[in-house]
Amino acid sequence: LDIVAKSFIRRNVERHSEEASKSLAFLKSQLPQITAELEKYEAAFNLYKVEVGSVDISLETGALLDQIVGIEAELAKLRIEKIELERKFNHEHPSFDTLQQKIDALQSRKMELNNKVASLPETQQELFSLRRNLDVSTEIYTQMLNNIQELDIVRAGTVGNVRVIDAPIVNGKAPVKPKKVLVLLVAICGGIVVGLVLIVVRESLRRGVMTVADLEDIGLAVYASIPLSDQQEKLSVGNKVRGRKGKKGEQAEVPLLALLNPADISIEALRSLRTSLHFAMLEADNNIIMISGPSPGVGKSFVSGNLAAVIAQTGRKVLVVDADMRRGYMHRMLGIGAEPGLSEVLSGQADINSAIKPTEVDGLYALPRGAAPPNPSELLMGRRMEELFSTIGSHFDLVIVDTPPVMAVTDASIVGQYCGATMLITRFCVSLQKEVEVTQKRLAQNGIVVKGVVLNAVERPATSYAYGYGYSHYSYNYYGKR
């Protein structure tokens, strides 16, 4: 840093003294020529004096000589200035006009004096000419030496407009170094503060139902809390990927978790729900239970299929009905065909015996959704719907009906009329407390009493997410787009 600072100051001074240096170099280059001329004129004057003897110049001639020598010296000075200007500017510059006017005036004065000299005797003219050349050369030589000395002084005394305020100093006794303990303490405190802020922000952004108390505040009984199954999440993601890679219209199977991993924590929670439902159904009007939810994606089909499987494993005869004729995929979970199914039975295209299919779970039967009809709500409101539910209720120990979301379509409100109990499925941090309350009121307006609620996909307390939702997730159609 010290070397850089000194170099910069030196270059700054050199830049300011550059003009004086160039003028000095020019004068020094002209000095030998002026010296040679002076010596030549001096030798000629001395030789003439030797030839003609000692000759004095009259007083009048001396006065003319002094004037002409002064004019010649001034002209020589102006010529040097003109050469300097030519290095900086072109001839259109105003300085050239001013300088040329001075030169023209001196030239005019010189011609007047030369006319007076022409009237002198021949000997006086010759002596005048030699003496003039000698005096002019001497004056120019003296003037050039003075200019060289002045420029030397100017160049040596030039100062720049830059100075060092604080010189770089190396502290060898107490060098600057990181204070590790202080840095560590600040980092720890900063990490704690940032962590607390993130926790507060994430908790404030949570909008969905997080605890059983959130549902009980609405006045609903919570029958079970089903933990989030990591294995089920992997199966769902894998099936979505395979479905995207498959052919158009091809659907990937979603196997029952109750068969793949009966010891999964989610299946254990469903067994607890099975016990609670056993006592709840004792007060029901019939053995048909409807499972629905406020919005899509809360896990209705997962709960319906796996709950039916764990109940059938106790030796009871169970029928699971896929009443979601728009997007139902219960047939994929149970490994059976989708047709004929509920839509064919309600439209009179198939009888109930051909539509109900056994599954690989002993005692578990399924009535798939069938082909997607253009008017599912009208089919559910038909006369065959009441006959169907009367028939299946008398042939099975328990009937579980999986319906579309209540907030999306009216199918659940129609199916609930024929069911002895209704169960709502909500999802942890997804279902909003307000939409659960609205769902309950909408069912109550149609005379359907919600028996209880299941909180699905409950995550560990250490896992936190922030969610933002609009009303677009209530959209529901045949093609699975929202």
Short mmCIF file of C-alpha atoms in Angstrom, two decimals, residues 275-453:
data_model
loop_
_atom_site.label_atom_id
_atom_site.label_comp_id
_atom_site.label_asym_id
_atom_site.label_seq_id
_atom_site.Cartn_x
_atom_site.Cartn_y
_atom_site.Cartn_z
CA THR A 275 -63.48 -50.05 18.18
CA SER A 276 -64.98 -46.58 18.53
CA LEU A 277 -67.25 -47.16 15.52
CA HIS A 278 -68.46 -50.46 16.93
CA PHE A 279 -70.05 -48.70 19.88
CA ALA A 280 -71.15 -45.67 17.83
CA MET A 281 -73.07 -47.86 15.36
CA LEU A 282 -75.11 -49.40 18.18
CA GLU A 283 -77.21 -46.22 18.25
CA ALA A 284 -77.43 -45.84 14.44
CA ASP A 285 -80.60 -46.39 12.43
CA ASN A 286 -78.88 -48.89 10.12
CA ASN A 287 -75.49 -50.48 9.56
CA ILE A 288 -74.46 -48.06 6.79
CA ILE A 289 -71.82 -45.41 7.54
CA MET A 290 -70.91 -42.58 5.20
CA ILE A 291 -67.34 -41.30 5.15
CA SER A 292 -66.83 -37.87 3.60
CA GLY A 293 -64.75 -34.74 4.04
CA PRO A 294 -64.83 -30.99 3.51
CA SER A 295 -62.50 -30.88 0.48
CA PRO A 296 -60.48 -33.17 -1.80
CA GLY A 297 -57.15 -34.59 -0.69
CA VAL A 298 -57.94 -35.19 2.99
CA GLY A 299 -57.65 -39.01 2.76
CA LYS A 300 -61.29 -40.18 2.63
CA SER A 301 -60.61 -43.14 0.35
CA PHE A 302 -57.52 -44.14 2.33
CA VAL A 303 -59.55 -44.25 5.56
CA SER A 304 -62.56 -45.93 3.92
CA GLY A 305 -60.59 -48.74 2.23
CA ASN A 306 -58.21 -49.53 5.07
CA LEU A 307 -60.92 -49.22 7.74
CA ALA A 308 -63.09 -51.70 5.80
CA ALA A 309 -60.13 -54.07 5.59
CA VAL A 310 -59.33 -54.02 9.34
CA ILE A 311 -63.03 -54.52 10.20
CA ALA A 312 -63.28 -57.45 7.76
CA GLN A 313 -60.21 -59.00 9.40
CA THR A 314 -62.28 -59.42 12.59
CA GLY A 315 -64.55 -61.89 10.77
CA ARG A 316 -67.34 -59.50 9.86
CA LYS A 317 -68.81 -59.24 6.37
CA VAL A 318 -68.09 -55.72 5.11
CA LEU A 319 -69.03 -53.93 1.89
CA VAL A 320 -67.24 -50.75 0.80
CA VAL A 321 -69.19 -48.65 -1.72
CA ASP A 322 -67.38 -46.12 -3.91
CA ALA A 323 -70.07 -43.44 -4.27
CA ASP A 324 -67.63 -41.02 -5.87
CA MET A 325 -68.69 -41.61 -9.48
CA ARG A 326 -66.55 -38.70 -10.67
CA ARG A 327 -63.07 -39.43 -9.37
CA GLY A 328 -63.36 -42.51 -7.22
CA TYR A 329 -60.40 -44.92 -7.24
CA MET A 330 -61.44 -47.52 -4.65
CA HIS A 331 -61.21 -50.23 -7.34
CA ARG A 332 -57.52 -49.46 -7.76
CA MET A 333 -56.91 -49.85 -4.03
CA LEU A 334 -58.72 -53.20 -3.90
CA GLY A 335 -57.36 -54.55 -7.19
CA ILE A 336 -60.73 -55.03 -8.91
CA GLY A 337 -62.32 -53.72 -12.09
CA ALA A 338 -64.21 -50.43 -12.12
CA GLU A 339 -67.11 -51.74 -14.25
CA PRO A 340 -69.82 -52.73 -13.76
CA GLY A 341 -70.31 -50.62 -10.66
CA LEU A 342 -72.56 -48.20 -8.88
CA SER A 343 -73.36 -46.09 -11.93
CA GLU A 344 -74.48 -49.17 -13.90
CA VAL A 345 -76.64 -50.39 -11.01
CA LEU A 346 -78.36 -47.02 -10.55
CA SER A 347 -78.92 -46.62 -14.29
CA GLY A 348 -80.35 -50.15 -14.59
CA GLN A 349 -77.55 -51.45 -16.84
CA ALA A 350 -76.39 -54.10 -14.31
CA ASP A 351 -77.80 -55.90 -11.31
CA ILE A 352 -76.39 -55.66 -7.80
CA ASN A 353 -75.01 -59.20 -7.74
CA SER A 354 -72.77 -58.66 -10.78
CA ALA A 355 -71.57 -55.26 -9.55
CA ILE A 356 -70.47 -56.33 -6.05
CA LYS A 357 -67.04 -57.99 -6.25
CA PRO A 358 -65.01 -59.90 -3.67
CA THR A 359 -61.49 -58.70 -2.75
CA GLU A 360 -58.34 -60.45 -1.60
CA VAL A 361 -59.32 -59.68 2.01
CA ASP A 362 -61.64 -62.37 3.40
CA GLY A 363 -65.06 -60.93 4.20
CA LEU A 364 -64.43 -57.67 2.32
CA TYR A 365 -66.50 -56.89 -0.76
CA ALA A 366 -66.59 -53.81 -2.92
CA LEU A 367 -69.04 -51.97 -5.13
CA PRO A 368 -66.85 -49.81 -7.44
CA ARG A 369 -67.97 -46.52 -8.96
CA GLY A 370 -68.50 -47.87 -12.48
CA ALA A 371 -68.26 -45.75 -15.59
CA ALA A 372 -68.29 -41.99 -15.00
CA PRO A 373 -71.86 -40.84 -15.78
CA PRO A 374 -72.78 -37.34 -17.01
CA ASN A 375 -75.35 -36.89 -14.18
CA PRO A 376 -74.12 -38.56 -10.97
CA SER A 377 -76.27 -36.43 -8.66
CA GLU A 378 -79.45 -37.32 -10.57
CA LEU A 379 -78.60 -41.04 -10.39
CA LEU A 380 -78.14 -40.82 -6.62
CA MET A 381 -81.55 -39.17 -6.23
CA GLY A 382 -83.34 -41.91 -8.18
CA ARG A 383 -85.59 -44.64 -6.82
CA ARG A 384 -82.97 -47.35 -7.35
CA MET A 385 -80.69 -45.67 -4.80
CA GLU A 386 -83.08 -46.38 -1.92
CA GLU A 387 -83.61 -49.98 -3.09
CA LEU A 388 -79.87 -50.51 -3.39
CA PHE A 389 -79.10 -49.35 0.15
CA SER A 390 -81.99 -51.44 1.58
CA THR A 391 -80.60 -54.53 -0.16
CA ILE A 392 -76.93 -54.15 0.77
CA GLY A 393 -77.79 -53.21 4.36
CA SER A 394 -79.53 -56.52 4.90
CA HIS A 395 -76.79 -58.67 3.32
CA PHE A 396 -73.73 -57.26 5.09
CA ASP A 397 -72.72 -56.66 8.69
CA LEU A 398 -71.36 -53.20 7.87
CA VAL A 399 -71.48 -51.00 4.79
CA ILE A 400 -68.94 -48.17 4.37
CA VAL A 401 -69.80 -45.58 1.71
CA ASP A 402 -66.98 -43.37 0.37
CA THR A 403 -68.47 -40.13 -1.01
CA PRO A 404 -67.13 -37.01 -2.75
CA PRO A 405 -66.25 -33.93 -0.65
CA VAL A 406 -69.19 -32.04 0.80
CA MET A 407 -67.89 -28.62 -0.20
CA ALA A 408 -67.28 -29.69 -3.80
CA VAL A 409 -70.53 -31.36 -4.85
CA THR A 410 -73.93 -32.29 -3.37
CA ASP A 411 -73.49 -36.08 -3.68
CA ALA A 412 -72.62 -36.54 0.00
CA SER A 413 -75.75 -34.69 1.10
CA ILE A 414 -77.86 -37.12 -0.99
CA VAL A 415 -76.08 -40.32 0.10
CA GLY A 416 -76.20 -39.27 3.76
CA GLN A 417 -80.00 -39.55 3.72
CA TYR A 418 -79.70 -43.38 3.53
CA CYS A 419 -76.87 -43.81 6.06
CA GLY A 420 -77.21 -44.44 9.77
CA ALA A 421 -74.02 -42.57 10.66
CA THR A 422 -71.78 -39.97 9.03
CA MET A 423 -68.07 -39.56 9.64
CA LEU A 424 -65.98 -36.59 8.43
CA ILE A 425 -62.29 -36.90 7.56
CA THR A 426 -60.07 -33.86 8.10
CA ARG A 427 -56.37 -33.52 7.31
CA PHE A 428 -53.74 -32.11 9.62
CA CYS A 429 -52.73 -28.54 8.65
CA VAL A 430 -54.82 -28.76 5.43
CA SER A 431 -58.46 -28.69 6.49
CA LEU A 432 -59.49 -25.31 7.84
CA GLN A 433 -61.53 -25.07 11.01
CA LYS A 434 -64.01 -22.77 9.28
CA GLU A 435 -64.59 -25.14 6.34
CA VAL A 436 -65.19 -28.07 8.73
CA GLU A 437 -67.79 -25.96 10.51
CA VAL A 438 -69.43 -24.99 7.19
CA THR A 439 -69.44 -28.68 6.13
CA GLN A 440 -71.22 -29.65 9.33
CA LYS A 441 -73.85 -26.95 8.84
CA ARG A 442 -74.39 -27.91 5.20
CA LEU A 443 -75.03 -31.55 6.17
CA ALA A 444 -77.28 -30.47 9.04
CA GLN A 445 -79.42 -28.44 6.60
CA ASN A 446 -80.13 -31.74 4.81
CA GLY A 447 -80.98 -33.57 8.05
CA ILE A 448 -77.63 -35.36 8.33
CA VAL A 449 -75.96 -35.41 11.75
CA VAL A 450 -72.20 -35.80 11.80
CA LYS A 451 -71.38 -38.60 14.23
CA GLY A 452 -67.74 -37.70 14.61
CA VAL A 453 -64.53 -36.53 13.01
#
